Amino acid sequence: MTTKTRDTNPTDENPDLSPTEIFSLLSNKRRRYALYYLTTQLGAIHLGELAEQLAIWEGEPTTDHYHRIYVGLLHNHLSALTHADVVEYDADKELITISDGIRAVRPYLDLAECEDMSHSNR
């Protein structure tokens, strides 16, 4: 097994985000899945689109589950992601855009994605 190393610290991109904060941010599976989806999209996506995709990935694409995800994103997860400067959220238009702060999180997110994919039907 080969491990790639970087000459720079990933948190150098966002010096206000410590490894502990990154791990805390990524400790929630729904936030990780939101970031997986957002990092594959070009430009802004609507909050409803993200909630719909997460409901599908979670294997329960019902209206009730969609609404629970939507509310959870709106009242919990988006605030954590915007506070960490990983996404930008336009509340008036309900649009989410990945921000440059993702660079600090990306190496950890990629590792988590490998693990999540080995245990998921996503």
Coordinates of C-alpha atoms in Angstrom, one line a residue:
M1 CA 0.0 0.0 0.0
T2 CA 1.4 3.4 -1.0
T3 CA 0.5 6.5 0.9
K4 CA 0.8 9.9 -0.9
T5 CA 2.1 12.8 1.2
R6 CA 1.8 16.5 0.6
D7 CA 4.5 19.1 1.3
T8 CA 1.9 21.4 2.7
N9 CA -0.6 21.1 5.5
P10 CA -4.1 20.9 4.1
T11 CA -5.3 23.4 6.7
D12 CA -2.9 26.0 5.3
E13 CA -5.7 26.8 2.8
N14 CA -7.9 27.8 5.6
P15 CA -5.8 28.5 8.7
D16 CA -8.9 29.1 10.9
L17 CA -9.9 25.5 10.4
S18 CA -8.0 23.1 12.6
P19 CA -7.8 19.3 12.0
T20 CA -10.2 18.8 15.0
E21 CA -12.7 21.1 13.4
I22 CA -12.4 19.3 10.1
F23 CA -12.9 15.9 11.8
S24 CA -15.9 17.3 13.6
L25 CA -17.3 18.6 10.4
L26 CA -16.9 15.3 8.7
S27 CA -18.0 13.2 11.6
N28 CA -21.6 13.5 10.4
K29 CA -22.5 11.1 7.5
R30 CA -25.1 13.4 6.1
R31 CA -22.7 16.3 5.9
R32 CA -20.1 14.1 4.2
Y33 CA -22.7 12.9 1.7
A34 CA -23.7 16.5 1.1
L35 CA -20.1 17.4 0.4
Y36 CA -19.6 14.4 -1.9
Y37 CA -22.5 15.6 -4.0
L38 CA -21.6 19.3 -3.9
T39 CA -18.0 18.6 -5.0
T40 CA -19.3 16.9 -8.1
Q41 CA -21.5 19.7 -9.2
L42 CA -20.6 22.7 -11.4
G43 CA -22.0 25.9 -9.9
A44 CA -24.7 26.4 -7.4
I45 CA -27.4 23.8 -6.7
H46 CA -30.8 24.2 -5.0
L47 CA -31.2 23.0 -1.4
G48 CA -34.1 20.8 -2.6
E49 CA -31.9 19.1 -5.2
L50 CA -29.4 18.2 -2.5
A51 CA -32.1 16.9 -0.1
E52 CA -33.6 14.8 -2.9
Q53 CA -30.2 13.3 -3.7
L54 CA -29.4 12.5 -0.1
A55 CA -32.8 10.8 0.3
I56 CA -32.0 8.6 -2.6
W57 CA -28.6 7.8 -1.3
E58 CA -30.0 7.0 2.1
G59 CA -32.3 4.5 0.4
E60 CA -35.6 6.2 1.5
P61 CA -36.7 8.6 -1.3
T62 CA -40.1 9.3 0.3
T63 CA -41.6 12.8 0.7
D64 CA -41.4 12.5 4.5
H65 CA -37.7 11.5 4.5
Y66 CA -37.0 14.3 2.0
H67 CA -38.5 16.9 4.3
R68 CA -36.6 15.6 7.3
I69 CA -33.4 15.9 5.3
Y70 CA -34.3 19.3 4.0
V71 CA -35.0 20.7 7.4
G72 CA -31.9 19.1 8.9
L73 CA -29.7 20.6 6.2
L74 CA -31.4 24.0 6.6
H75 CA -31.2 24.2 10.4
N76 CA -28.1 22.2 11.2
H77 CA -25.7 21.1 8.5
L78 CA -25.6 24.2 6.3
S79 CA -24.7 26.4 9.2
A80 CA -21.8 24.1 10.1
L81 CA -20.6 24.0 6.5
T82 CA -20.9 27.7 6.0
H83 CA -19.3 28.5 9.4
A84 CA -16.3 26.3 8.3
D85 CA -16.2 28.3 5.0
V86 CA -16.6 25.1 3.0
V87 CA -19.9 26.1 1.3
E88 CA -21.7 29.4 0.6
Y89 CA -25.4 29.4 1.0
D90 CA -27.8 32.0 -0.5
A91 CA -30.8 31.8 1.8
D92 CA -33.0 33.9 -0.4
K93 CA -32.6 31.7 -3.5
E94 CA -31.8 28.5 -1.5
L95 CA -28.7 27.9 -3.5
I96 CA -25.6 26.2 -2.2
T97 CA -22.1 26.6 -3.8
I98 CA -18.9 24.8 -2.8
S99 CA -16.3 27.4 -1.7
D100 CA -12.5 27.6 -1.8
G101 CA -12.5 26.4 1.8
I102 CA -13.1 22.9 0.6
R103 CA -9.4 22.6 -0.1
A104 CA -8.6 22.2 3.6
V105 CA -11.2 19.5 3.9
R106 CA -10.8 17.7 0.6
P107 CA -8.0 15.3 1.6
Y108 CA -10.0 14.1 4.6
L109 CA -13.2 14.0 2.6
D110 CA -11.6 11.8 0.0
L111 CA -10.4 9.4 2.7
A112 CA -13.8 9.3 4.2
E113 CA -15.4 8.7 0.8
C114 CA -13.3 5.6 0.2
E115 CA -14.4 4.2 3.5
D116 CA -18.1 5.2 3.1
M117 CA -18.2 3.7 -0.4
S118 CA -16.9 0.4 0.8
H119 CA -19.8 0.2 3.3
S120 CA -22.6 1.7 1.2
N121 CA -24.9 1.1 -1.7
R122 CA -24.4 4.7 -2.9

